[in-house]
């Protein structure tokens, strides 16, 4: 502990945590919109699932049939986990408990790394450290902000679930399990932030840990009694299920994620005290002495900076959509246990009920693939803005490379990456479904077409980022992500909220065909391509005329 003397003041003791309160308030202010949106999505998704099950499965026989079908399908157990009963609460926990935990983990991972490694990499912590702020105050502030978000999720979930008719004890167990899952991965993210000097690498480590947790739980849950079901206990995601909300609540299981959070926090503080500011404990890998011919132009540079990120996205796409495609084989039987859904799909006519449900499920998967691909394309385009604000664009533009060529190189990588992601989603879904349905070639070709039908809409959303970057750079990041969020909200909740058609038409994905099972019209796709080109062209013209930086 040191003592700081200021003229006219008594000496002030300065510890490693001095200024934590101020930095925590600043972190909450900076993340107030993102945190509010993330908390709302988690609470709304879980609550909406409970209300949906209550409406679609009013009878005990229907719920029992759903539980038997879902529990007997290994692919569905891999995606959603085990079922501990046939009550509305148990079905809600099965359908969305794990995925709510994933969303809570993503929220805390991004919060912790943003306020630690990202700020440190950008030089903000060095500036803050020149004031009366302790060395470890930023780490404590990031963890406190993530913990506050997790607590908010738990508290808010305890309100609407009992209003939906679910037992209060089970609702509390589910809410606490989801919040504690977020806390566990906050501890993981805090450790990851100390290991590398790059925020992107730190996020990669934390997200890789989340992916491993999902795989361990999926393998353990789908293995059955004769397989390695014990693997599930190694995953913090599975601890949500093992709490057994709405069954015989095991409150002691909540000690496991809390222990991970405590150990991760303690280890992060120890590691933070042992490293230099701006450095990570893992050594940076030195580059080659001479650059390859690929780096002779801006496109090669953009590809070099993005290929590892794209590889991670493709790996996640292949794994996720293969599992989702494999689950499509039994999805018709799963939702066919609801008489309300049977009447709705029978009303569609043409196909049988089971085939209509399967096609609707596959079309929803391709819509999800398009929405996530739009988010990837937007993040890739916004790298232009981060390079500009980080003063990395000036050395490139000081060469013979012009602004338009520099921007087009990053846009080209975004477009190519979006194509690759949609191809991976279509092929993986078709392969997973085709292997179980016995028609691999037909299903892969059909799902590739369904995935590429989402491409114009995804590019139209990403074009908003290009437009804002060129014309209004200060609003590029919040404006572009707002466009992505609006599209996601409209597609996920527009029909449920019964929004008017002109509101639904705001989302480009509303105009994309729903395949398989839908019809393809060329005009909407051409209009989406034209809009994407027009927005991008306007953004590039603005970039050419404005000042850099």
PDB file of N, CA and C in Angstrom, residues 78-171:
ATOM      1  N   UNK A  78     -28.710 -33.626 -26.886  1.00  0.00           N
ATOM      2  CA  UNK A  78     -27.459 -32.923 -27.125  1.00  0.00           C
ATOM      3  C   UNK A  78     -27.690 -31.415 -27.185  1.00  0.00           C
ATOM      4  N   UNK A  79     -28.775 -30.998 -27.831  1.00  0.00           N
ATOM      5  CA  UNK A  79     -29.053 -29.571 -27.990  1.00  0.00           C
ATOM      6  C   UNK A  79     -29.594 -28.933 -26.722  1.00  0.00           C
ATOM      7  N   UNK A  80     -30.541 -29.627 -26.065  1.00  0.00           N
ATOM      8  CA  UNK A  80     -31.284 -29.001 -24.976  1.00  0.00           C
ATOM      9  C   UNK A  80     -31.018 -29.614 -23.614  1.00  0.00           C
ATOM     10  N   UNK A  81     -30.482 -30.821 -23.568  1.00  0.00           N
ATOM     11  CA  UNK A  81     -30.213 -31.458 -22.292  1.00  0.00           C
ATOM     12  C   UNK A  81     -31.271 -32.481 -21.907  1.00  0.00           C
ATOM     13  N   UNK A  82     -31.227 -32.879 -20.665  1.00  0.00           N
ATOM     14  CA  UNK A  82     -32.122 -33.914 -20.148  1.00  0.00           C
ATOM     15  C   UNK A  82     -33.420 -33.290 -19.643  1.00  0.00           C
ATOM     16  N   UNK A  83     -34.439 -34.118 -19.548  1.00  0.00           N
ATOM     17  CA  UNK A  83     -35.744 -33.680 -19.049  1.00  0.00           C
ATOM     18  C   UNK A  83     -35.993 -34.341 -17.705  1.00  0.00           C
ATOM     19  N   UNK A  84     -36.306 -33.548 -16.696  1.00  0.00           N
ATOM     20  CA  UNK A  84     -36.505 -34.064 -15.344  1.00  0.00           C
ATOM     21  C   UNK A  84     -37.970 -34.223 -14.981  1.00  0.00           C
ATOM     22  N   UNK A  85     -38.864 -34.057 -15.925  1.00  0.00           N
ATOM     23  CA  UNK A  85     -40.287 -34.187 -15.643  1.00  0.00           C
ATOM     24  C   UNK A  85     -41.107 -33.665 -16.802  1.00  0.00           C
ATOM     25  N   UNK A  86     -42.425 -33.707 -16.659  1.00  0.00           N
ATOM     26  CA  UNK A  86     -43.298 -33.257 -17.741  1.00  0.00           C
ATOM     27  C   UNK A  86     -44.156 -32.056 -17.323  1.00  0.00           C
ATOM     28  N   UNK A  87     -43.755 -31.355 -16.274  1.00  0.00           N
ATOM     29  CA  UNK A  87     -44.478 -30.142 -15.890  1.00  0.00           C
ATOM     30  C   UNK A  87     -44.061 -28.997 -16.815  1.00  0.00           C
ATOM     31  N   UNK A  88     -44.817 -27.916 -16.789  1.00  0.00           N
ATOM     32  CA  UNK A  88     -44.469 -26.747 -17.596  1.00  0.00           C
ATOM     33  C   UNK A  88     -43.096 -26.225 -17.207  1.00  0.00           C
ATOM     34  N   UNK A  89     -42.813 -26.198 -15.913  1.00  0.00           N
ATOM     35  CA  UNK A  89     -41.516 -25.720 -15.456  1.00  0.00           C
ATOM     36  C   UNK A  89     -40.372 -26.609 -15.914  1.00  0.00           C
ATOM     37  N   UNK A  90     -40.560 -27.925 -15.832  1.00  0.00           N
ATOM     38  CA  UNK A  90     -39.501 -28.847 -16.264  1.00  0.00           C
ATOM     39  C   UNK A  90     -39.253 -28.732 -17.763  1.00  0.00           C
ATOM     40  N   UNK A  91     -40.323 -28.603 -18.546  1.00  0.00           N
ATOM     41  CA  UNK A  91     -40.160 -28.450 -19.991  1.00  0.00           C
ATOM     42  C   UNK A  91     -39.483 -27.128 -20.332  1.00  0.00           C
ATOM     43  N   UNK A  92     -39.803 -26.079 -19.592  1.00  0.00           N
ATOM     44  CA  UNK A  92     -39.154 -24.789 -19.822  1.00  0.00           C
ATOM     45  C   UNK A  92     -37.664 -24.870 -19.516  1.00  0.00           C
ATOM     46  N   UNK A  93     -37.329 -25.531 -18.414  1.00  0.00           N
ATOM     47  CA  UNK A  93     -35.923 -25.713 -18.069  1.00  0.00           C
ATOM     48  C   UNK A  93     -35.196 -26.505 -19.135  1.00  0.00           C
ATOM     49  N   UNK A  94     -35.832 -27.547 -19.642  1.00  0.00           N
ATOM     50  CA  UNK A  94     -35.221 -28.367 -20.688  1.00  0.00           C
ATOM     51  C   UNK A  94     -35.016 -27.575 -21.968  1.00  0.00           C
ATOM     52  N   UNK A  95     -36.030 -26.821 -22.360  1.00  0.00           N
ATOM     53  CA  UNK A  95     -35.981 -26.151 -23.660  1.00  0.00           C
ATOM     54  C   UNK A  95     -35.066 -24.940 -23.653  1.00  0.00           C
ATOM     55  N   UNK A  96     -35.019 -24.193 -22.561  1.00  0.00           N
ATOM     56  CA  UNK A  96     -34.271 -22.945 -22.622  1.00  0.00           C
ATOM     57  C   UNK A  96     -33.330 -22.715 -21.450  1.00  0.00           C
ATOM     58  N   UNK A  97     -33.253 -23.639 -20.501  1.00  0.00           N
ATOM     59  CA  UNK A  97     -32.373 -23.426 -19.361  1.00  0.00           C
ATOM     60  C   UNK A  97     -30.917 -23.323 -19.767  1.00  0.00           C
ATOM     61  N   UNK A  98     -30.441 -24.276 -20.559  1.00  0.00           N
ATOM     62  CA  UNK A  98     -29.044 -24.284 -20.970  1.00  0.00           C
ATOM     63  C   UNK A  98     -28.729 -23.102 -21.869  1.00  0.00           C
ATOM     64  N   UNK A  99     -29.626 -22.808 -22.806  1.00  0.00           N
ATOM     65  CA  UNK A  99     -29.361 -21.714 -23.736  1.00  0.00           C
ATOM     66  C   UNK A  99     -29.434 -20.364 -23.034  1.00  0.00           C
ATOM     67  N   UNK A 100     -30.277 -20.228 -22.049  1.00  0.00           N
ATOM     68  CA  UNK A 100     -30.256 -19.003 -21.252  1.00  0.00           C
ATOM     69  C   UNK A 100     -28.932 -18.879 -20.504  1.00  0.00           C
ATOM     70  N   UNK A 101     -28.419 -20.004 -20.013  1.00  0.00           N
ATOM     71  CA  UNK A 101     -27.108 -19.994 -19.383  1.00  0.00           C
ATOM     72  C   UNK A 101     -26.008 -19.594 -20.347  1.00  0.00           C
ATOM     73  N   UNK A 102     -26.105 -20.043 -21.604  1.00  0.00           N
ATOM     74  CA  UNK A 102     -25.122 -19.659 -22.623  1.00  0.00           C
ATOM     75  C   UNK A 102     -25.172 -18.157 -22.868  1.00  0.00           C
ATOM     76  N   UNK A 103     -26.382 -17.609 -22.993  1.00  0.00           N
ATOM     77  CA  UNK A 103     -26.510 -16.170 -23.221  1.00  0.00           C
ATOM     78  C   UNK A 103     -25.978 -15.373 -22.028  1.00  0.00           C
ATOM     79  N   UNK A 104     -26.265 -15.861 -20.814  1.00  0.00           N
ATOM     80  CA  UNK A 104     -25.741 -15.187 -19.628  1.00  0.00           C
ATOM     81  C   UNK A 104     -24.214 -15.244 -19.604  1.00  0.00           C
ATOM     82  N   UNK A 105     -23.651 -16.379 -20.009  1.00  0.00           N
ATOM     83  CA  UNK A 105     -22.192 -16.511 -20.054  1.00  0.00           C
ATOM     84  C   UNK A 105     -21.589 -15.577 -21.100  1.00  0.00           C
ATOM     85  N   UNK A 106     -22.215 -15.491 -22.270  1.00  0.00           N
ATOM     86  CA  UNK A 106     -21.710 -14.578 -23.302  1.00  0.00           C
ATOM     87  C   UNK A 106     -21.734 -13.133 -22.804  1.00  0.00           C
ATOM     88  N   UNK A 107     -22.803 -12.770 -22.130  1.00  0.00           N
ATOM     89  CA  UNK A 107     -22.928 -11.405 -21.627  1.00  0.00           C
ATOM     90  C   UNK A 107     -21.800 -11.081 -20.654  1.00  0.00           C
ATOM     91  N   UNK A 108     -21.535 -11.959 -19.701  1.00  0.00           N
ATOM     92  CA  UNK A 108     -20.505 -11.676 -18.706  1.00  0.00           C
ATOM     93  C   UNK A 108     -19.102 -11.750 -19.306  1.00  0.00           C
ATOM     94  N   UNK A 109     -18.886 -12.644 -20.262  1.00  0.00           N
ATOM     95  CA  UNK A 109     -17.572 -12.735 -20.904  1.00  0.00           C
ATOM     96  C   UNK A 109     -17.216 -11.422 -21.597  1.00  0.00           C
ATOM     97  N   UNK A 110     -18.155 -10.900 -22.383  1.00  0.00           N
ATOM     98  CA  UNK A 110     -17.872  -9.668 -23.112  1.00  0.00           C
ATOM     99  C   UNK A 110     -17.723  -8.475 -22.167  1.00  0.00           C
ATOM    100  N   UNK A 111     -18.500  -8.454 -21.082  1.00  0.00           N
ATOM    101  CA  UNK A 111     -18.400  -7.342 -20.140  1.00  0.00           C
ATOM    102  C   UNK A 111     -17.038  -7.341 -19.449  1.00  0.00           C
ATOM    103  N   UNK A 112     -16.625  -8.491 -18.928  1.00  0.00           N
ATOM    104  CA  UNK A 112     -15.363  -8.555 -18.183  1.00  0.00           C
ATOM    105  C   UNK A 112     -14.182  -8.211 -19.086  1.00  0.00           C
ATOM    106  N   UNK A 113     -14.143  -8.790 -20.267  1.00  0.00           N
ATOM    107  CA  UNK A 113     -12.989  -8.554 -21.148  1.00  0.00           C
ATOM    108  C   UNK A 113     -12.992  -7.131 -21.673  1.00  0.00           C
ATOM    109  N   UNK A 114     -14.166  -6.555 -21.895  1.00  0.00           N
ATOM    110  CA  UNK A 114     -14.205  -5.177 -22.378  1.00  0.00           C
ATOM    111  C   UNK A 114     -13.590  -4.211 -21.380  1.00  0.00           C
ATOM    112  N   UNK A 115     -13.891  -4.396 -20.113  1.00  0.00           N
ATOM    113  CA  UNK A 115     -13.431  -3.447 -19.107  1.00  0.00           C
ATOM    114  C   UNK A 115     -12.073  -3.816 -18.520  1.00  0.00           C
ATOM    115  N   UNK A 116     -11.467  -4.854 -19.030  1.00  0.00           N
ATOM    116  CA  UNK A 116     -10.116  -5.203 -18.580  1.00  0.00           C
ATOM    117  C   UNK A 116      -9.161  -5.191 -19.777  1.00  0.00           C
ATOM    118  N   UNK A 117      -9.126  -6.276 -20.513  1.00  0.00           N
ATOM    119  CA  UNK A 117      -8.135  -6.403 -21.576  1.00  0.00           C
ATOM    120  C   UNK A 117      -8.369  -5.433 -22.730  1.00  0.00           C
ATOM    121  N   UNK A 118      -9.630  -5.196 -23.125  1.00  0.00           N
ATOM    122  CA  UNK A 118      -9.886  -4.271 -24.238  1.00  0.00           C
ATOM    123  C   UNK A 118      -9.438  -2.858 -23.887  1.00  0.00           C
ATOM    124  N   UNK A 119      -9.807  -2.382 -22.699  1.00  0.00           N
ATOM    125  CA  UNK A 119      -9.393  -1.043 -22.286  1.00  0.00           C
ATOM    126  C   UNK A 119      -7.879  -0.961 -22.116  1.00  0.00           C
ATOM    127  N   UNK A 120      -7.289  -2.044 -21.659  1.00  0.00           N
ATOM    128  CA  UNK A 120      -5.833  -2.050 -21.491  1.00  0.00           C
ATOM    129  C   UNK A 120      -5.130  -2.020 -22.839  1.00  0.00           C
ATOM    130  N   UNK A 121      -5.640  -2.789 -23.789  1.00  0.00           N
ATOM    131  CA  UNK A 121      -5.036  -2.823 -25.120  1.00  0.00           C
ATOM    132  C   UNK A 121      -5.164  -1.472 -25.826  1.00  0.00           C
ATOM    133  N   UNK A 122      -6.276  -0.780 -25.596  1.00  0.00           N
ATOM    134  CA  UNK A 122      -6.501   0.520 -26.231  1.00  0.00           C
ATOM    135  C   UNK A 122      -5.758   1.651 -25.532  1.00  0.00           C
ATOM    136  N   UNK A 123      -5.134   1.393 -24.399  1.00  0.00           N
ATOM    137  CA  UNK A 123      -4.399   2.423 -23.678  1.00  0.00           C
ATOM    138  C   UNK A 123      -5.231   3.221 -22.702  1.00  0.00           C
ATOM    139  N   UNK A 124      -6.508   2.885 -22.564  1.00  0.00           N
ATOM    140  CA  UNK A 124      -7.367   3.651 -21.658  1.00  0.00           C
ATOM    141  C   UNK A 124      -7.007   3.408 -20.196  1.00  0.00           C
ATOM    142  N   UNK A 125      -6.630   2.166 -19.869  1.00  0.00           N
ATOM    143  CA  UNK A 125      -6.284   1.890 -18.469  1.00  0.00           C
ATOM    144  C   UNK A 125      -4.998   2.596 -18.056  1.00  0.00           C
ATOM    145  N   UNK A 126      -4.086   2.802 -18.991  1.00  0.00           N
ATOM    146  CA  UNK A 126      -2.877   3.554 -18.669  1.00  0.00           C
ATOM    147  C   UNK A 126      -3.216   5.006 -18.333  1.00  0.00           C
ATOM    148  N   UNK A 127      -4.181   5.552 -19.082  1.00  0.00           N
ATOM    149  CA  UNK A 127      -4.619   6.916 -18.798  1.00  0.00           C
ATOM    150  C   UNK A 127      -5.351   6.989 -17.461  1.00  0.00           C
ATOM    151  N   UNK A 128      -6.236   6.017 -17.216  1.00  0.00           N
ATOM    152  CA  UNK A 128      -6.969   5.986 -15.953  1.00  0.00           C
ATOM    153  C   UNK A 128      -6.013   5.763 -14.787  1.00  0.00           C
ATOM    154  N   UNK A 129      -4.995   4.950 -15.012  1.00  0.00           N
ATOM    155  CA  UNK A 129      -4.051   4.651 -13.942  1.00  0.00           C
ATOM    156  C   UNK A 129      -3.224   5.828 -13.502  1.00  0.00           C
ATOM    157  N   UNK A 130      -3.170   6.878 -14.322  1.00  0.00           N
ATOM    158  CA  UNK A 130      -2.430   8.072 -13.903  1.00  0.00           C
ATOM    159  C   UNK A 130      -3.167   8.864 -12.836  1.00  0.00           C
ATOM    160  N   UNK A 131      -4.437   8.555 -12.599  1.00  0.00           N
ATOM    161  CA  UNK A 131      -5.217   9.196 -11.545  1.00  0.00           C
ATOM    162  C   UNK A 131      -5.125   8.346 -10.273  1.00  0.00           C
ATOM    163  N   UNK A 132      -5.983   8.674  -9.320  1.00  0.00           N
ATOM    164  CA  UNK A 132      -5.973   7.938  -8.053  1.00  0.00           C
ATOM    165  C   UNK A 132      -6.783   6.663  -8.229  1.00  0.00           C
ATOM    166  N   UNK A 133      -6.206   5.725  -8.944  1.00  0.00           N
ATOM    167  CA  UNK A 133      -6.864   4.455  -9.260  1.00  0.00           C
ATOM    168  C   UNK A 133      -5.859   3.336  -9.041  1.00  0.00           C
ATOM    169  N   UNK A 134      -6.291   2.306  -8.351  1.00  0.00           N
ATOM    170  CA  UNK A 134      -5.424   1.173  -8.089  1.00  0.00           C
ATOM    171  C   UNK A 134      -5.206   0.306  -9.312  1.00  0.00           C
ATOM    172  N   UNK A 135      -4.168  -0.508  -9.251  1.00  0.00           N
ATOM    173  CA  UNK A 135      -3.779  -1.357 -10.384  1.00  0.00           C
ATOM    174  C   UNK A 135      -4.859  -2.367 -10.728  1.00  0.00           C
ATOM    175  N   UNK A 136      -5.568  -2.879  -9.735  1.00  0.00           N
ATOM    176  CA  UNK A 136      -6.546  -3.940  -9.967  1.00  0.00           C
ATOM    177  C   UNK A 136      -7.984  -3.441  -9.915  1.00  0.00           C
ATOM    178  N   UNK A 137      -8.165  -2.124  -9.917  1.00  0.00           N
ATOM    179  CA  UNK A 137      -9.518  -1.576  -9.839  1.00  0.00           C
ATOM    180  C   UNK A 137     -10.338  -1.900 -11.088  1.00  0.00           C
ATOM    181  N   UNK A 138      -9.705  -1.870 -12.251  1.00  0.00           N
ATOM    182  CA  UNK A 138     -10.437  -2.160 -13.486  1.00  0.00           C
ATOM    183  C   UNK A 138     -10.934  -3.602 -13.510  1.00  0.00           C
ATOM    184  N   UNK A 139     -10.103  -4.538 -13.060  1.00  0.00           N
ATOM    185  CA  UNK A 139     -10.530  -5.939 -13.001  1.00  0.00           C
ATOM    186  C   UNK A 139     -11.697  -6.097 -12.034  1.00  0.00           C
ATOM    187  N   UNK A 140     -11.597  -5.448 -10.861  1.00  0.00           N
ATOM    188  CA  UNK A 140     -12.694  -5.539  -9.901  1.00  0.00           C
ATOM    189  C   UNK A 140     -13.961  -4.905 -10.457  1.00  0.00           C
ATOM    190  N   UNK A 141     -13.838  -3.787 -11.168  1.00  0.00           N
ATOM    191  CA  UNK A 141     -15.014  -3.131 -11.733  1.00  0.00           C
ATOM    192  C   UNK A 141     -15.671  -3.999 -12.798  1.00  0.00           C
ATOM    193  N   UNK A 142     -14.867  -4.629 -13.650  1.00  0.00           N
ATOM    194  CA  UNK A 142     -15.440  -5.508 -14.662  1.00  0.00           C
ATOM    195  C   UNK A 142     -16.179  -6.679 -14.056  1.00  0.00           C
ATOM    196  N   UNK A 143     -15.588  -7.283 -13.018  1.00  0.00           N
ATOM    197  CA  UNK A 143     -16.244  -8.411 -12.362  1.00  0.00           C
ATOM    198  C   UNK A 143     -17.514  -7.975 -11.634  1.00  0.00           C
ATOM    199  N   UNK A 144     -17.474  -6.813 -10.992  1.00  0.00           N
ATOM    200  CA  UNK A 144     -18.669  -6.326 -10.304  1.00  0.00           C
ATOM    201  C   UNK A 144     -19.792  -6.018 -11.286  1.00  0.00           C
ATOM    202  N   UNK A 145     -19.454  -5.461 -12.436  1.00  0.00           N
ATOM    203  CA  UNK A 145     -20.479  -5.179 -13.440  1.00  0.00           C
ATOM    204  C   UNK A 145     -21.099  -6.465 -13.972  1.00  0.00           C
ATOM    205  N   UNK A 146     -20.255  -7.457 -14.267  1.00  0.00           N
ATOM    206  CA  UNK A 146     -20.774  -8.740 -14.736  1.00  0.00           C
ATOM    207  C   UNK A 146     -21.618  -9.413 -13.658  1.00  0.00           C
ATOM    208  N   UNK A 147     -21.166  -9.325 -12.403  1.00  0.00           N
ATOM    209  CA  UNK A 147     -21.934  -9.930 -11.313  1.00  0.00           C
ATOM    210  C   UNK A 147     -23.277  -9.240 -11.155  1.00  0.00           C
ATOM    211  N   UNK A 148     -23.303  -7.912 -11.281  1.00  0.00           N
ATOM    212  CA  UNK A 148     -24.568  -7.183 -11.175  1.00  0.00           C
ATOM    213  C   UNK A 148     -25.531  -7.599 -12.279  1.00  0.00           C
ATOM    214  N   UNK A 149     -25.012  -7.803 -13.485  1.00  0.00           N
ATOM    215  CA  UNK A 149     -25.872  -8.250 -14.586  1.00  0.00           C
ATOM    216  C   UNK A 149     -26.431  -9.644 -14.307  1.00  0.00           C
ATOM    217  N   UNK A 150     -25.604 -10.541 -13.783  1.00  0.00           N
ATOM    218  CA  UNK A 150     -26.073 -11.893 -13.473  1.00  0.00           C
ATOM    219  C   UNK A 150     -27.129 -11.870 -12.366  1.00  0.00           C
ATOM    220  N   UNK A 151     -26.910 -11.051 -11.364  1.00  0.00           N
ATOM    221  CA  UNK A 151     -27.896 -10.928 -10.283  1.00  0.00           C
ATOM    222  C   UNK A 151     -29.211 -10.361 -10.830  1.00  0.00           C
ATOM    223  N   UNK A 152     -29.113  -9.390 -11.735  1.00  0.00           N
ATOM    224  CA  UNK A 152     -30.327  -8.810 -12.321  1.00  0.00           C
ATOM    225  C   UNK A 152     -31.115  -9.852 -13.093  1.00  0.00           C
ATOM    226  N   UNK A 153     -30.418 -10.720 -13.830  1.00  0.00           N
ATOM    227  CA  UNK A 153     -31.113 -11.796 -14.549  1.00  0.00           C
ATOM    228  C   UNK A 153     -31.862 -12.691 -13.572  1.00  0.00           C
ATOM    229  N   UNK A 154     -31.205 -13.078 -12.483  1.00  0.00           N
ATOM    230  CA  UNK A 154     -31.837 -13.974 -11.516  1.00  0.00           C
ATOM    231  C   UNK A 154     -33.038 -13.318 -10.843  1.00  0.00           C
ATOM    232  N   UNK A 155     -32.872 -12.058 -10.445  1.00  0.00           N
ATOM    233  CA  UNK A 155     -33.961 -11.371  -9.743  1.00  0.00           C
ATOM    234  C   UNK A 155     -35.160 -11.176 -10.662  1.00  0.00           C
ATOM    235  N   UNK A 156     -34.896 -10.738 -11.882  1.00  0.00           N
ATOM    236  CA  UNK A 156     -35.999 -10.456 -12.801  1.00  0.00           C
ATOM    237  C   UNK A 156     -36.715 -11.724 -13.251  1.00  0.00           C
ATOM    238  N   UNK A 157     -36.011 -12.838 -13.333  1.00  0.00           N
ATOM    239  CA  UNK A 157     -36.664 -14.091 -13.708  1.00  0.00           C
ATOM    240  C   UNK A 157     -37.596 -14.588 -12.612  1.00  0.00           C
ATOM    241  N   UNK A 158     -37.324 -14.222 -11.381  1.00  0.00           N
ATOM    242  CA  UNK A 158     -38.165 -14.687 -10.275  1.00  0.00           C
ATOM    243  C   UNK A 158     -39.539 -14.012 -10.254  1.00  0.00           C
ATOM    244  N   UNK A 159     -39.725 -12.970 -11.067  1.00  0.00           N
ATOM    245  CA  UNK A 159     -41.000 -12.257 -11.065  1.00  0.00           C
ATOM    246  C   UNK A 159     -41.997 -12.833 -12.063  1.00  0.00           C
ATOM    247  N   UNK A 160     -41.665 -12.952 -13.364  1.00  0.00           N
ATOM    248  CA  UNK A 160     -42.686 -13.373 -14.329  1.00  0.00           C
ATOM    249  C   UNK A 160     -42.986 -14.869 -14.317  1.00  0.00           C
ATOM    250  N   UNK A 161     -42.023 -15.705 -13.932  1.00  0.00           N
ATOM    251  CA  UNK A 161     -42.273 -17.142 -13.974  1.00  0.00           C
ATOM    252  C   UNK A 161     -43.390 -17.570 -13.021  1.00  0.00           C
ATOM    253  N   UNK A 162     -43.419 -17.106 -11.770  1.00  0.00           N
ATOM    254  CA  UNK A 162     -44.576 -17.454 -10.930  1.00  0.00           C
ATOM    255  C   UNK A 162     -45.886 -16.884 -11.465  1.00  0.00           C
ATOM    256  N   UNK A 163     -45.819 -15.723 -12.132  1.00  0.00           N
ATOM    257  CA  UNK A 163     -47.033 -15.165 -12.724  1.00  0.00           C
ATOM    258  C   UNK A 163     -47.566 -16.041 -13.848  1.00  0.00           C
ATOM    259  N   UNK A 164     -46.683 -16.841 -14.449  1.00  0.00           N
ATOM    260  CA  UNK A 164     -47.112 -17.780 -15.491  1.00  0.00           C
ATOM    261  C   UNK A 164     -47.663 -19.068 -14.911  1.00  0.00           C
ATOM    262  N   UNK A 165     -47.733 -19.147 -13.582  1.00  0.00           N
ATOM    263  CA  UNK A 165     -48.287 -20.332 -12.929  1.00  0.00           C
ATOM    264  C   UNK A 165     -47.258 -21.346 -12.499  1.00  0.00           C
ATOM    265  N   UNK A 166     -45.964 -21.022 -12.592  1.00  0.00           N
ATOM    266  CA  UNK A 166     -44.923 -21.951 -12.194  1.00  0.00           C
ATOM    267  C   UNK A 166     -44.643 -21.816 -10.697  1.00  0.00           C
ATOM    268  N   UNK A 167     -44.262 -22.896 -10.027  1.00  0.00           N
ATOM    269  CA  UNK A 167     -43.962 -22.829  -8.601  1.00  0.00           C
ATOM    270  C   UNK A 167     -42.833 -21.851  -8.314  1.00  0.00           C
ATOM    271  N   UNK A 168     -42.964 -21.090  -7.251  1.00  0.00           N
ATOM    272  CA  UNK A 168     -41.982 -20.061  -6.925  1.00  0.00           C
ATOM    273  C   UNK A 168     -40.617 -20.661  -6.600  1.00  0.00           C
ATOM    274  N   UNK A 169     -40.598 -21.804  -5.919  1.00  0.00           N
ATOM    275  CA  UNK A 169     -39.319 -22.427  -5.564  1.00  0.00           C
ATOM    276  C   UNK A 169     -38.580 -22.880  -6.811  1.00  0.00           C
ATOM    277  N   UNK A 170     -39.300 -23.500  -7.743  1.00  0.00           N
ATOM    278  CA  UNK A 170     -38.663 -23.926  -8.987  1.00  0.00           C
ATOM    279  C   UNK A 170     -38.189 -22.746  -9.806  1.00  0.00           C
ATOM    280  N   UNK A 171     -38.995 -21.666  -9.837  1.00  0.00           N
ATOM    281  CA  UNK A 171     -38.592 -20.470 -10.576  1.00  0.00           C
ATOM    282  C   UNK A 171     -37.319 -19.876  -9.975  1.00  0.00           C
TER     283      UNK A 171
END
